[in-house]
Amino acid sequence: QQSMVLTIPSDNKKIAPMVDLPAIVYAEPGVNVHITCTVTSHPGSNVTWSNTDGELKDGGDDWYRILHTSITEHYRSITRTTFIIYNIEGGFDGEYTCTADNGIGEVVYGTVFVVDGTGDTSDSQIH
């Protein structure tokens, strides 16, 4: 899992996005997979998902959904964006990218998604 340490400023300083995202996700065919990208920044970030075909927008297709939740505190914003792939199959393998941009900085992190029929999902982030 990729993560960064957050230093909380004592005043209202701006913070470029910091991203927490699993580096690799394994899942068996036929399940729904949830991959969550957690972003901490100040001000809040615009978070997007993409793959080799380009940006993935919520409602863009029936095989996935993207859910956004945000919490804002006086010194930071935490955004959790969950990319859900429904009833996965082999064609969904590949890299998916979470991009966070808040005008102070942009961070791009990728996760590799592997459809694995062996049943070994011990390192997985599936729900």
N, CA, C and O atoms as a Tinker XYZ file with bonds, in Angstrom:
   508  protein
     1  N      0.842000   -1.166000    0.000000    73     2
     2  CA     0.000000    0.000000    0.000000    64     1     3
     3  C      0.888000    1.229000    0.000000    63     2     4     5
     4  O      1.858000    1.302000    0.754000    81     3
     5  N      0.556000    2.197000   -0.845000    73     3     6
     6  CA     1.317000    3.426000   -0.935000    64     5     7
     7  C      0.692000    4.433000    0.009000    63     6     8     9
     8  O     -0.530000    4.585000    0.009000    81     7
     9  N      1.483000    5.127000    0.814000    73     7    10
    10  CA     0.941000    6.148000    1.684000    64     9    11
    11  C      1.991000    7.206000    1.940000    63    10    12    13
    12  O      3.179000    7.001000    1.690000    81    11
    13  N      1.535000    8.340000    2.442000    73    11    14
    14  CA     2.418000    9.442000    2.767000    64    13    15
    15  C      2.080000    9.929000    4.169000    63    14    16    17
    16  O      0.952000    9.749000    4.628000    81    15
    17  N      3.036000   10.543000    4.853000    73    15    18
    18  CA     2.830000   11.073000    6.193000    64    17    19
    19  C      2.269000   12.482000    6.094000    63    18    20    21
    20  O      2.733000   13.286000    5.286000    81    19
    21  N      1.271000   12.778000    6.914000    73    19    22
    22  CA     0.655000   14.095000    6.936000    64    21    23
    23  C      1.219000   14.897000    8.090000    63    22    24    25
    24  O      1.179000   14.450000    9.237000    81    23
    25  N      1.744000   16.075000    7.802000    73    23    26
    26  CA     2.162000   17.003000    8.838000    64    25    27
    27  C      1.064000   18.044000    8.971000    63    26    28    29
    28  O      0.742000   18.744000    8.011000    81    27
    29  N      0.497000   18.142000   10.151000    73    27    30
    30  CA    -0.618000   19.060000   10.372000    64    29    31
    31  C     -0.065000   20.436000   10.735000    63    30    32    33
    32  O      0.626000   20.576000   11.744000    81    31
    33  N     -0.357000   21.442000    9.933000    73    31    34
    34  CA     0.158000   22.771000   10.230000    64    33    35
    35  C     -0.584000   23.403000   11.402000    63    34    36    37
    36  O     -1.755000   23.105000   11.636000    81    35
    37  N      0.102000   24.279000   12.140000    73    35    38
    38  CA    -0.533000   24.944000   13.260000    64    37    39
    39  C     -1.396000   26.106000   12.800000    63    38    40    41
    40  O     -2.276000   26.553000   13.536000    81    39
    41  N     -1.161000   26.591000   11.617000    73    39    42
    42  CA    -2.022000   27.630000   11.067000    64    41    43
    43  C     -2.710000   27.083000    9.823000    63    42    44    45
    44  O     -2.699000   25.872000    9.603000    81    43
    45  N     -3.288000   27.916000    9.033000    73    43    46
    46  CA    -4.071000   27.456000    7.884000    64    45    47
    47  C     -3.248000   27.352000    6.610000    63    46    48    49
    48  O     -3.717000   27.772000    5.552000    81    47
    49  N     -2.039000   26.807000    6.672000    73    47    50
    50  CA    -1.195000   26.667000    5.488000    64    49    51
    51  C     -1.820000   25.700000    4.501000    63    50    52    53
    52  O     -2.557000   24.786000    4.873000    81    51
    53  N     -1.511000   25.921000    3.257000    73    51    54
    54  CA    -2.027000   25.048000    2.213000    64    53    55
    55  C     -1.179000   23.785000    2.135000    63    54    56    57
    56  O      0.037000   23.828000    2.323000    81    55
    57  N     -1.831000   22.666000    1.857000    73    55    58
    58  CA    -1.164000   21.371000    1.788000    64    57    59
    59  C     -1.471000   20.749000    0.435000    63    58    60    61
    60  O     -2.635000   20.582000    0.072000    81    59
    61  N     -0.425000   20.405000   -0.312000    73    59    62
    62  CA    -0.617000   19.679000   -1.574000    64    61    63
    63  C     -1.212000   18.310000   -1.252000    63    62    64    65
    64  O     -1.038000   17.811000   -0.140000    81    63
    65  N     -1.905000   17.700000   -2.197000    73    63    66
    66  CA    -2.535000   16.398000   -1.939000    64    65    67
    67  C     -1.540000   15.312000   -1.553000    63    66    68    69
    68  O     -0.435000   15.232000   -2.090000    81    67
    69  N     -1.962000   14.485000   -0.613000    73    67    70
    70  CA    -1.233000   13.280000   -0.219000    64    69    71
    71  C     -2.202000   12.118000   -0.389000    63    70    72    73
    72  O     -3.348000   12.196000    0.054000    81    71
    73  N     -1.751000   11.041000   -1.029000    73    71    74
    74  CA    -2.639000    9.961000   -1.456000    64    73    75
    75  C     -2.295000    8.652000   -0.763000    63    74    76    77
    76  O     -1.123000    8.319000   -0.584000    81    75
    77  N     -3.332000    7.914000   -0.375000    73    75    78
    78  CA    -3.184000    6.562000    0.163000    64    77    79
    79  C     -4.004000    5.645000   -0.742000    63    78    80    81
    80  O     -5.217000    5.809000   -0.873000    81    79
    81  N     -3.325000    4.674000   -1.365000    73    79    82
    82  CA    -3.956000    3.793000   -2.343000    64    81    83
    83  C     -3.209000    2.465000   -2.359000    63    82    84    85
    84  O     -1.978000    2.462000   -2.358000    81    83
    85  N     -3.925000    1.323000   -2.374000    73    83    86
    86  CA    -3.201000    0.045000   -2.457000    64    85    87
    87  C     -2.422000   -0.046000   -3.765000    63    86    88    89
    88  O     -2.899000    0.400000   -4.808000    81    87
    89  N     -1.224000   -0.624000   -3.707000    73    87    90
    90  CA    -0.377000   -0.738000   -4.895000    64    89    91
    91  C     -0.881000   -1.819000   -5.845000    63    90    92    93
    92  O     -0.737000   -1.702000   -7.062000    81    91
    93  N     -1.477000   -2.876000   -5.278000    73    91    94
    94  CA    -1.993000   -3.965000   -6.099000    64    93    95
    95  C     -3.238000   -4.536000   -5.434000    63    94    96    97
    96  O     -3.319000   -4.627000   -4.209000    81    95
    97  N     -4.192000   -4.913000   -6.248000    73    95    98
    98  CA    -5.453000   -5.485000   -5.760000    64    97    99
    99  C     -5.718000   -6.773000   -6.532000    63    98   100   101
   100  O     -5.719000   -6.785000   -7.763000    81    99
   101  N     -5.941000   -7.855000   -5.790000    73    99   102
   102  CA    -6.290000   -9.148000   -6.384000    64   101   103
   103  C     -7.752000   -9.448000   -6.074000    63   102   104   105
   104  O     -8.249000   -9.111000   -4.999000    81   103
   105  N     -8.429000  -10.077000   -7.012000    73   103   106
   106  CA    -9.805000  -10.505000   -6.766000    64   105   107
   107  C    -10.143000  -11.674000   -7.671000    63   106   108   109
   108  O     -9.563000  -11.838000   -8.744000    81   107
   109  N    -11.081000  -12.475000   -7.225000    73   107   110
   110  CA   -11.553000  -13.605000   -8.014000    64   109   111
   111  C    -12.626000  -13.145000   -8.993000    63   110   112   113
   112  O    -13.342000  -12.182000   -8.720000    81   111
   113  N    -12.742000  -13.820000  -10.124000    73   111   114
   114  CA   -13.794000  -13.478000  -11.092000    64   113   115
   115  C    -15.179000  -13.568000  -10.458000    63   114   116   117
   116  O    -15.446000  -14.442000   -9.634000    81   115
   117  N    -16.047000  -12.653000  -10.858000    73   115   118
   118  CA   -17.438000  -12.685000  -10.430000    64   117   119
   119  C    -17.769000  -11.868000   -9.199000    63   118   120   121
   120  O    -18.947000  -11.733000   -8.867000    81   119
   121  N    -16.774000  -11.311000   -8.501000    73   119   122
   122  CA   -17.058000  -10.514000   -7.307000    64   121   123
   123  C    -17.074000   -9.028000   -7.646000    63   122   124   125
   124  O    -16.616000   -8.624000   -8.715000    81   123
   125  N    -17.604000   -8.217000   -6.730000    73   123   126
   126  CA   -17.521000   -6.766000   -6.837000    64   125   127
   127  C    -16.285000   -6.317000   -6.065000    63   126   128   129
   128  O    -16.041000   -6.797000   -4.958000    81   127
   129  N    -15.512000   -5.412000   -6.631000    73   127   130
   130  CA   -14.276000   -4.943000   -6.005000    64   129   131
   131  C    -14.386000   -3.457000   -5.691000    63   130   132   133
   132  O    -14.851000   -2.671000   -6.516000    81   131
   133  N    -13.950000   -3.078000   -4.484000    73   131   134
   134  CA   -13.923000   -1.688000   -4.050000    64   133   135
   135  C    -12.461000   -1.288000   -3.875000    63   134   136   137
   136  O    -11.746000   -1.896000   -3.079000    81   135
   137  N    -12.010000   -0.270000   -4.612000    73   135   138
   138  CA   -10.653000    0.261000   -4.473000    64   137   139
   139  C    -10.794000    1.707000   -4.004000    63   138   140   141
   140  O    -11.364000    2.540000   -4.708000    81   139
   141  N    -10.272000    2.001000   -2.807000    73   139   142
   142  CA   -10.449000    3.339000   -2.235000    64   141   143
   143  C     -9.155000    4.138000   -2.289000    63   142   144   145
   144  O     -8.095000    3.675000   -1.870000    81   143
   145  N     -9.272000    5.342000   -2.813000    73   143   146
   146  CA    -8.182000    6.312000   -2.869000    64   145   147
   147  C     -8.509000    7.390000   -1.829000    63   146   148   149
   148  O     -9.503000    8.103000   -1.965000    81   147
   149  N     -7.673000    7.507000   -0.791000    73   147   150
   150  CA    -7.886000    8.498000    0.260000    64   149   151
   151  C     -6.899000    9.637000    0.061000    63   150   152   153
   152  O     -5.691000    9.415000   -0.020000    81   151
   153  N     -7.421000   10.864000   -0.017000    73   151   154
   154  CA    -6.598000   12.042000   -0.282000    64   153   155
   155  C     -6.747000   13.036000    0.862000    63   154   156   157
   156  O     -7.860000   13.376000    1.263000    81   155
   157  N     -5.610000   13.499000    1.384000    73   155   158
   158  CA    -5.601000   14.537000    2.406000    64   157   159
   159  C     -4.933000   15.763000    1.814000    63   158   160   161
   160  O     -3.851000   15.664000    1.236000    81   159
   161  N     -5.580000   16.937000    1.957000    73   159   162
   162  CA    -5.032000   18.170000    1.392000    64   161   163
   163  C     -5.720000   19.368000    2.028000    63   162   164   165
   164  O     -6.688000   19.229000    2.775000    81   163
   165  N     -5.194000   20.553000    1.712000    73   163   166
   166  CA    -5.864000   21.800000    2.093000    64   165   167
   167  C     -5.486000   22.842000    1.055000    63   166   168   169
   168  O     -4.300000   23.154000    0.939000    81   167
   169  N     -6.400000   23.390000    0.308000    73   167   170
   170  CA    -7.834000   23.079000    0.324000    64   169   171
   171  C     -8.104000   21.689000   -0.248000    63   170   172   173
   172  O     -7.185000   20.993000   -0.679000    81   171
   173  N     -9.376000   21.297000   -0.244000    73   171   174
   174  CA    -9.786000   19.987000   -0.744000    64   173   175
   175  C     -9.371000   19.758000   -2.186000    63   174   176   177
   176  O     -9.136000   20.703000   -2.939000    81   175
   177  N     -9.287000   18.500000   -2.555000    73   175   178
   178  CA    -8.818000   18.122000   -3.887000    64   177   179
   179  C     -9.945000   17.616000   -4.775000    63   178   180   181
   180  O    -10.935000   17.055000   -4.304000    81   179
   181  N     -9.767000   17.829000   -6.062000    73   179   182
   182  CA   -10.591000   17.177000   -7.062000    64   181   183
   183  C     -9.926000   15.827000   -7.338000    63   182   184   185
   184  O     -8.756000   15.779000   -7.719000    81   183
   185  N    -10.668000   14.726000   -7.147000    73   183   186
   186  CA   -10.105000   13.389000   -7.306000    64   185   187
   187  C    -10.773000   12.706000   -8.492000    63   186   188   189
   188  O    -12.000000   12.667000   -8.590000    81   187
   189  N     -9.950000   12.169000   -9.394000    73   187   190
   190  CA   -10.482000   11.476000  -10.567000    64   189   191
   191  C     -9.818000   10.108000  -10.700000    63   190   192   193
   192  O     -8.723000    9.878000  -10.187000    81   191
   193  N    -10.505000    9.207000  -11.399000    73   191   194
   194  CA    -9.988000    7.867000  -11.717000    64   193   195
   195  C     -9.845000    7.758000  -13.225000    63   194   196   197
   196  O    -10.624000    8.339000  -13.980000    81   195
   197  N     -8.832000    7.000000  -13.657000    73   195   198
   198  CA    -8.663000    6.751000  -15.089000    64   197   199
   199  C     -8.008000    5.391000  -15.291000    63   198   200   201
   200  O     -7.475000    4.789000  -14.359000    81   199
   201  N     -8.065000    4.927000  -16.530000    73   199   202
   202  CA    -7.336000    3.718000  -16.933000    64   201   203
   203  C     -6.741000    3.999000  -18.309000    63   202   204   205
   204  O     -6.687000    5.156000  -18.726000    81   203
   205  N     -6.301000    2.980000  -19.012000    73   203   206
   206  CA    -5.664000    3.203000  -20.315000    64   205   207
   207  C     -6.617000    3.794000  -21.345000    63   206   208   209
   208  O     -6.171000    4.349000  -22.350000    81   207
   209  N     -7.933000    3.683000  -21.110000    73   207   210
   210  CA    -8.918000    4.265000  -22.028000    64   209   211
   211  C     -9.208000    5.729000  -21.731000    63   210   212   213
   212  O     -9.915000    6.380000  -22.501000    81   211
   213  N     -8.678000    6.264000  -20.630000    73   211   214
   214  CA    -8.921000    7.664000  -20.271000    64   213   215
   215  C     -9.652000    7.787000  -18.944000    63   214   216   217
   216  O     -9.746000    6.827000  -18.179000    81   215
   217  N    -10.174000    9.000000  -18.680000    73   215   218
   218  CA   -10.849000    9.265000  -17.410000    64   217   219
   219  C    -12.139000    8.453000  -17.291000    63   218   220   221
   220  O    -12.900000    8.308000  -18.247000    81   219
   221  N    -12.353000    7.932000  -16.087000    73   219   222
   222  CA   -13.569000    7.175000  -15.779000    64   221   223
   223  C    -14.485000    8.077000  -14.965000    63   222   224   225
   224  O    -14.109000    8.534000  -13.885000    81   223
   225  N    -15.673000    8.333000  -15.473000    73   223   226
   226  CA   -16.623000    9.218000  -14.789000    64   225   227
   227  C    -17.772000    8.390000  -14.238000    63   226   228   229
   228  O    -18.224000    7.432000  -14.866000    81   227
   229  N    -18.243000    8.778000  -13.041000    73   227   230
   230  CA   -19.371000    8.064000  -12.452000    64   229   231
   231  C    -20.570000    8.150000  -13.392000    63   230   232   233
   232  O    -20.904000    9.220000  -13.900000    81   231
   233  N    -21.205000    7.013000  -13.611000    73   231   234
   234  CA   -22.334000    6.955000  -14.521000    64   233   235
   235  C    -21.921000    6.801000  -15.968000    63   234   236   237
   236  O    -22.772000    6.778000  -16.857000    81   235
   237  N    -20.608000    6.693000  -16.218000    73   235   238
   238  CA   -20.114000    6.590000  -17.589000    64   237   239
   239  C    -20.351000    5.237000  -18.223000    63   238   240   241
   240  O    -20.391000    5.124000  -19.448000    81   239
   241  N    -20.509000    4.199000  -17.397000    73   239   242
   242  CA   -20.716000    2.848000  -17.905000    64   241   243
   243  C    -21.367000    2.028000  -16.810000    63   242   244   245
   244  O    -21.369000    2.444000  -15.652000    81   243
   245  N    -21.921000    0.871000  -17.147000    73   243   246
   246  CA   -22.622000    0.080000  -16.141000    64   245   247
   247  C    -21.739000   -0.936000  -15.432000    63   246   248   249
   248  O    -22.229000   -1.629000  -14.540000    81   247
   249  N    -20.449000   -1.063000  -15.786000    73   247   250
   250  CA   -19.568000   -2.033000  -15.149000    64   249   251
   251  C    -18.841000   -1.478000  -13.923000    63   250   252   253
   252  O    -18.173000   -2.222000  -13.206000    81   251
   253  N    -18.973000   -0.156000  -13.682000    73   251   254
   254  CA   -18.313000    0.442000  -12.521000    64   253   255
   255  C    -19.123000    1.609000  -11.972000    63   254   256   257
   256  O    -20.057000    2.106000  -12.600000    81   255
   257  N    -18.721000    2.027000  -10.764000    73   255   258
   258  CA   -19.308000    3.205000  -10.125000    64   257   259
   259  C    -18.207000    3.879000   -9.311000    63   258   260   261
   260  O    -17.290000    3.210000   -8.834000    81   259
   261  N    -18.294000    5.201000   -9.151000    73   259   262
   262  CA   -17.338000    5.949000   -8.350000    64   261   263
   263  C    -18.104000    6.713000   -7.281000    63   262   264   265
   264  O    -19.012000    7.485000   -7.587000    81   263
   265  N    -17.728000    6.491000   -6.013000    73   263   266
   266  CA   -18.375000    7.150000   -4.879000    64   265   267
   267  C    -17.392000    8.111000   -4.223000    63   266   268   269
   268  O    -16.228000    7.767000   -4.018000    81   267
   269  N    -17.856000    9.317000   -3.894000    73   267   270
   270  CA   -17.016000   10.328000   -3.248000    64   269   271
   271  C    -17.586000   10.683000   -1.879000    63   270   272   273
   272  O    -18.787000   10.918000   -1.748000    81   271
   273  N    -16.737000   10.722000   -0.867000    73   271   274
   274  CA   -17.115000   11.259000    0.438000    64   273   275
   275  C    -15.992000   12.185000    0.887000    63   274   276   277
   276  O    -14.816000   11.908000    0.651000    81   275
   277  N    -16.361000   13.286000    1.535000    73   275   278
   278  CA   -15.368000   14.253000    2.003000    64   277   279
   279  C    -15.669000   14.691000    3.422000    63   278   280   281
   280  O    -16.826000   14.836000    3.817000    81   279
   281  N    -14.604000   14.898000    4.179000    73   279   282
   282  CA   -14.687000   15.455000    5.522000    64   281   283
   283  C    -13.753000   16.659000    5.532000    63   282   284   285
   284  O    -12.591000   16.549000    5.143000    81   283
   285  N    -14.257000   17.803000    5.976000    73   283   286
   286  CA   -13.419000   18.994000    6.040000    64   285   287
   287  C    -13.277000   19.417000    7.492000    63   286   288   289
   288  O    -14.262000   19.584000    8.211000    81   287
   289  N    -12.027000   19.585000    7.905000    73   287   290
   290  CA   -11.715000   20.106000    9.224000    64   289   291
   291  C    -11.028000   21.441000    9.032000    63   290   292   293
   292  O    -10.767000   21.827000    7.893000    81   291
   293  N    -10.727000   22.152000   10.086000    73   291   294
   294  CA   -10.195000   23.516000    9.936000    64   293   295
   295  C     -8.843000   23.559000    9.234000    63   294   296   297
   296  O     -8.488000   24.597000    8.676000    81   295
   297  N     -8.088000   22.486000    9.240000    73   295   298
   298  CA    -6.756000   22.518000    8.654000    64   297   299
   299  C     -6.556000   21.531000    7.516000    63   298   300   301
   300  O     -5.477000   21.491000    6.926000    81   299
   301  N     -7.572000   20.729000    7.192000    73   299   302
   302  CA    -7.386000   19.761000    6.110000    64   301   303
   303  C     -8.734000   19.240000    5.609000    63   302   304   305
   304  O     -9.766000   19.361000    6.270000    81   303
   305  N     -8.675000   18.668000    4.435000    73   303   306
   306  CA    -9.830000   18.002000    3.842000    64   305   307
   307  C     -9.420000   16.571000    3.528000    63   306   308   309
   308  O     -8.351000   16.336000    2.963000    81   307
   309  N    -10.265000   15.619000    3.893000    73   307   310
   310  CA   -10.009000   14.216000    3.584000    64   309   311
   311  C    -11.099000   13.766000    2.618000    63   310   312   313
   312  O    -12.287000   13.825000    2.932000    81   311
   313  N    -10.681000   13.319000    1.452000    73   311   314
   314  CA   -11.608000   12.847000    0.434000    64   313   315
   315  C    -11.352000   11.371000    0.191000    63   314   316   317
   316  O    -10.226000   10.969000   -0.102000    81   315
   317  N    -12.397000   10.567000    0.314000    73   315   318
   318  CA   -12.304000    9.139000   -0.006000    64   317   319
   319  C    -13.119000    8.895000   -1.266000    63   318   320   321
   320  O    -14.329000    9.122000   -1.303000    81   319
   321  N    -12.435000    8.434000   -2.281000    73   319   322
   322  CA   -13.083000    8.151000   -3.553000    64   321   323
   323  C    -12.940000    6.655000   -3.811000    63   322   324   325
   324  O    -11.833000    6.139000   -3.964000    81   323
   325  N    -14.077000    5.972000   -3.856000    73   323   326
   326  CA   -14.065000    4.521000   -4.032000    64   325   327
   327  C    -14.504000    4.172000   -5.444000    63   326   328   329
   328  O    -15.581000    4.555000   -5.901000    81   327
   329  N    -13.638000    3.437000   -6.115000    73   327   330
   330  CA   -13.901000    2.940000   -7.465000    64   329   331
   331  C    -14.400000    1.504000   -7.306000    63   330   332   333
   332  O    -13.671000    0.641000   -6.817000    81   331
   333  N    -15.632000    1.253000   -7.716000    73   331   334
   334  CA   -16.253000   -0.068000   -7.565000    64   333   335
   335  C    -16.389000   -0.695000   -8.948000    63   334   336   337
   336  O    -16.977000   -0.108000   -9.856000    81   335
   337  N    -15.839000   -1.891000   -9.090000    73   335   338
   338  CA   -15.977000   -2.648000  -10.334000    64   337   339
   339  C    -16.947000   -3.790000  -10.052000    63   338   340   341
   340  O    -16.731000   -4.582000   -9.135000    81   339
   341  N    -18.004000   -3.871000  -10.833000    73   339   342
   342  CA   -19.047000   -4.883000  -10.626000    64   341   343
   343  C    -18.758000   -6.158000  -11.399000    63   342   344   345
   344  O    -18.355000   -6.120000  -12.562000    81   343
   345  N    -18.974000   -7.303000  -10.728000    73   343   346
   346  CA   -18.927000   -8.612000  -11.374000    64   345   347
   347  C    -17.700000   -8.738000  -12.283000    63   346   348   349
   348  O    -17.820000   -8.937000  -13.492000    81   347
   349  N    -16.526000   -8.618000  -11.672000    73   347   350
   350  CA   -15.297000   -8.537000  -12.458000    64   349   351
   351  C    -15.036000   -9.783000  -13.294000    63   350   352   353
   352  O    -15.505000  -10.880000  -12.991000    81   351
   353  N    -14.281000   -9.570000  -14.341000    73   351   354
   354  CA   -13.833000  -10.655000  -15.212000    64   353   355
   355  C    -12.452000  -10.302000  -15.728000    63   354   356   357
   356  O    -11.954000   -9.207000  -15.468000    81   355
   357  N    -11.833000  -11.209000  -16.449000    73   355   358
   358  CA   -10.456000  -11.032000  -16.902000    64   357   359
   359  C    -10.167000   -9.756000  -17.654000    63   358   360   361
   360  O     -9.050000   -9.246000  -17.573000    81   359
   361  N    -11.122000   -9.223000  -18.379000    73   359   362
   362  CA   -10.905000   -8.006000  -19.167000    64   361   363
   363  C    -10.701000   -6.755000  -18.335000    63   362   364   365
   364  O    -10.344000   -5.710000  -18.878000    81   363
   365  N    -10.923000   -6.837000  -17.011000    73   363   366
   366  CA   -10.773000   -5.663000  -16.151000    64   365   367
   367  C     -9.366000   -5.536000  -15.575000    63   366   368   369
   368  O     -9.081000   -4.567000  -14.873000    81   367
   369  N     -8.468000   -6.505000  -15.860000    73   367   370
   370  CA    -7.080000   -6.426000  -15.404000    64   369   371
   371  C     -6.441000   -5.142000  -15.927000    63   370   372   373
   372  O     -6.826000   -4.623000  -16.975000    81   371
   373  N     -5.466000   -4.644000  -15.183000    73   371   374
   374  CA    -4.701000   -3.510000  -15.667000    64   373   375
   375  C     -4.473000   -2.471000  -14.607000    63   374   376   377
   376  O     -4.770000   -2.691000  -13.433000    81   375
   377  N     -3.937000   -1.323000  -15.024000    73   375   378
   378  CA    -3.650000   -0.251000  -14.076000    64   377   379
   379  C     -4.786000    0.759000  -14.071000    63   378   380   381
   380  O     -5.273000    1.187000  -15.118000    81   379
   381  N     -5.191000    1.127000  -12.868000    73   379   382
   382  CA    -6.176000    2.178000  -12.650000    64   381   383
   383  C     -5.471000    3.276000  -11.868000    63   382   384   385
   384  O     -4.710000    2.992000  -10.944000    81   383
   385  N     -5.719000    4.525000  -12.233000    73   383   386
   386  CA    -4.989000    5.648000  -11.660000    64   385   387
   387  C     -5.930000    6.587000  -10.926000    63   386   388   389
   388  O     -6.993000    6.952000  -11.428000    81   387
   389  N     -5.512000    6.973000   -9.718000    73   387   390
   390  CA    -6.211000    7.974000   -8.919000    64   389   391
   391  C     -5.389000    9.261000   -9.001000    63   390   392   393
   392  O     -4.201000    9.262000   -8.677000    81   391
   393  N     -6.018000   10.350000   -9.433000    73   391   394
   394  CA    -5.345000   11.638000   -9.550000    64   393   395
   395  C     -6.017000   12.635000   -8.622000    63   394   396   397
   396  O     -7.240000   12.777000   -8.636000    81   395
   397  N     -5.220000   13.328000   -7.813000    73   395   398
   398  CA    -5.737000   14.348000   -6.894000    64   397   399
   399  C     -5.073000   15.684000   -7.216000    63   398   400   401
   400  O     -3.851000   15.770000   -7.332000    81   399
   401  N     -5.895000   16.725000   -7.358000    73   399   402
   402  CA    -5.389000   18.054000   -7.688000    64   401   403
   403  C     -6.166000   19.084000   -6.878000    63   402   404   405
   404  O     -7.396000   19.111000   -6.924000    81   403
   405  N     -5.456000   19.932000   -6.137000    73   403   406
   406  CA    -6.139000   20.982000   -5.381000    64   405   407
   407  C     -5.622000   22.383000   -5.723000    63   406   408   409
   408  O     -5.867000   23.331000   -4.977000    81   407
   409  N     -4.918000   22.516000   -6.832000    73   407   410
   410  CA    -4.390000   23.812000   -7.232000    64   409   411
   411  C     -3.044000   24.128000   -6.598000    63   410   412   413
   412  O     -2.310000   24.975000   -7.107000    81   411
   413  N     -2.709000   23.470000   -5.508000    73   411   414
   414  CA    -1.407000   23.629000   -4.858000    64   413   415
   415  C     -0.444000   22.601000   -5.443000    63   414   416   417
   416  O      0.750000   22.858000   -5.596000    81   415
   417  N     -0.989000   21.436000   -5.764000    73   415   418
   418  CA    -0.195000   20.367000   -6.351000    64   417   419
   419  C     -1.094000   19.290000   -6.924000    63   418   420   421
   420  O     -2.294000   19.242000   -6.653000    81   419
   421  N     -0.490000   18.435000   -7.715000    73   419   422
   422  CA    -1.203000   17.300000   -8.296000    64   421   423
   423  C     -0.412000   16.037000   -7.997000    63   422   424   425
   424  O      0.809000   16.011000   -8.150000    81   423
   425  N     -1.116000   14.983000   -7.569000    73   423   426
   426  CA    -0.492000   13.703000   -7.275000    64   425   427
   427  C     -1.214000   12.641000   -8.091000    63   426   428   429
   428  O     -2.444000   12.601000   -8.129000    81   427
   429  N     -0.433000   11.777000   -8.746000    73   427   430
   430  CA    -0.995000   10.692000   -9.545000    64   429   431
   431  C     -0.446000    9.384000   -9.005000    63   430   432   433
   432  O      0.767000    9.179000   -8.984000    81   431
   433  N     -1.338000    8.492000   -8.566000    73   431   434
   434  CA    -0.945000    7.178000   -8.060000    64   433   435
   435  C     -1.694000    6.119000   -8.839000    63   434   436   437
   436  O     -2.876000    6.273000   -9.146000    81   435
   437  N     -0.997000    5.045000   -9.154000    73   435   438
   438  CA    -1.626000    3.942000   -9.859000    64   437   439
   439  C     -1.733000    2.708000   -8.989000    63   438   440   441
   440  O     -0.910000    2.488000   -8.101000    81   439
   441  N     -2.747000    1.909000   -9.248000    73   439   442
   442  CA    -2.888000    0.614000   -8.607000    64   441   443
   443  C     -3.072000   -0.413000   -9.709000    63   442   444   445
   444  O     -3.770000   -0.154000  -10.689000    81   443
   445  N     -2.465000   -1.555000   -9.561000    73   443   446
   446  CA    -2.601000   -2.616000  -10.547000    64   445   447
   447  C     -3.685000   -3.561000  -10.060000    63   446   448   449
   448  O     -3.648000   -4.035000   -8.925000    81   447
   449  N     -4.637000   -3.826000  -10.919000    73   447   450
   450  CA    -5.743000   -4.704000  -10.586000    64   449   451
   451  C     -5.553000   -6.016000  -11.323000    63   450   452   453
   452  O     -5.389000   -6.033000  -12.543000    81   451
   453  N     -5.576000   -7.126000  -10.573000    73   451   454
   454  CA    -5.347000   -8.441000  -11.142000    64   453   455
   455  C     -6.540000   -9.330000  -10.839000    63   454   456   457
   456  O     -6.901000   -9.519000   -9.677000    81   455
   457  N     -7.147000   -9.872000  -11.874000    73   455   458
   458  CA    -8.202000  -10.867000  -11.701000    64   457   459
   459  C     -7.502000  -12.204000  -11.573000    63   458   460   461
   460  O     -6.799000  -12.641000  -12.484000    81   459
   461  N     -7.703000  -12.855000  -10.423000    73   459   462
   462  CA    -6.956000  -14.060000  -10.069000    64   461   463
   463  C     -7.932000  -15.163000   -9.701000    63   462   464   465
   464  O     -8.630000  -15.059000   -8.693000    81   463
   465  N     -7.989000  -16.203000  -10.491000    73   463   466
   466  CA    -8.914000  -17.296000  -10.241000    64   465   467
   467  C     -8.421000  -18.334000   -9.263000    63   466   468   469
   468  O     -9.068000  -19.366000   -9.082000    81   467
   469  N     -7.255000  -18.080000   -8.608000    73   467   470
   470  CA    -6.695000  -19.091000   -7.706000    64   469   471
   471  C     -7.348000  -19.079000   -6.343000    63   470   472   473
   472  O     -7.195000  -20.030000   -5.576000    81   471
   473  N     -8.083000  -18.008000   -6.024000    73   471   474
   474  CA    -8.704000  -17.923000   -4.701000    64   473   475
   475  C     -7.799000  -17.271000   -3.662000    63   474   476   477
   476  O     -8.228000  -17.067000   -2.527000    81   475
   477  N     -6.540000  -16.934000   -4.022000    73   475   478
   478  CA    -5.625000  -16.299000   -3.078000    64   477   479
   479  C     -5.774000  -14.798000   -3.162000    63   478   480   481
   480  O     -5.194000  -14.166000   -4.044000    81   479
   481  N     -6.540000  -14.218000   -2.259000    73   479   482
   482  CA    -6.737000  -12.769000   -2.213000    64   481   483
   483  C     -6.205000  -12.217000   -0.888000    63   482   484   485
   484  O     -6.695000  -11.202000   -0.391000    81   483
   485  N     -5.194000  -12.896000   -0.318000    73   483   486
   486  CA    -4.684000  -12.528000    1.005000    64   485   487
   487  C     -4.121000  -11.115000    1.064000    63   486   488   489
   488  O     -4.171000  -10.488000    2.122000    81   487
   489  N     -3.591000  -10.597000   -0.028000    73   487   490
   490  CA    -3.050000   -9.240000   -0.040000    64   489   491
   491  C     -4.039000   -8.240000   -0.629000    63   490   492   493
   492  O     -3.652000   -7.117000   -0.952000    81   491
   493  N     -5.269000   -8.613000   -0.772000    73   491   494
   494  CA    -6.256000   -7.832000   -1.492000    64   493   495
   495  C     -6.920000   -6.784000   -0.625000    63   494   496   497
   496  O     -6.901000   -6.855000    0.604000    81   495
   497  N     -7.510000   -5.802000   -1.304000    73   495   498
   498  CA    -8.295000   -4.760000   -0.661000    64   497   499
   499  C     -9.754000   -4.888000   -1.088000    63   498   500   501
   500  O    -10.442000   -3.876000   -1.224000    81   499
   501  N    -10.236000   -6.098000   -1.301000    73   499   502
   502  CA   -11.614000   -6.252000   -1.770000    64   501   503
   503  C    -12.571000   -6.248000   -0.595000    63   502   504   505
   504  O    -12.187000   -6.547000    0.536000    81   503
   505  N    -13.830000   -5.903000   -0.873000    73   503   506
   506  CA   -14.888000   -5.883000    0.135000    64   505   507
   507  C    -16.019000   -6.780000   -0.339000    63   506   508
   508  O    -17.028000   -6.920000    0.353000    81   507
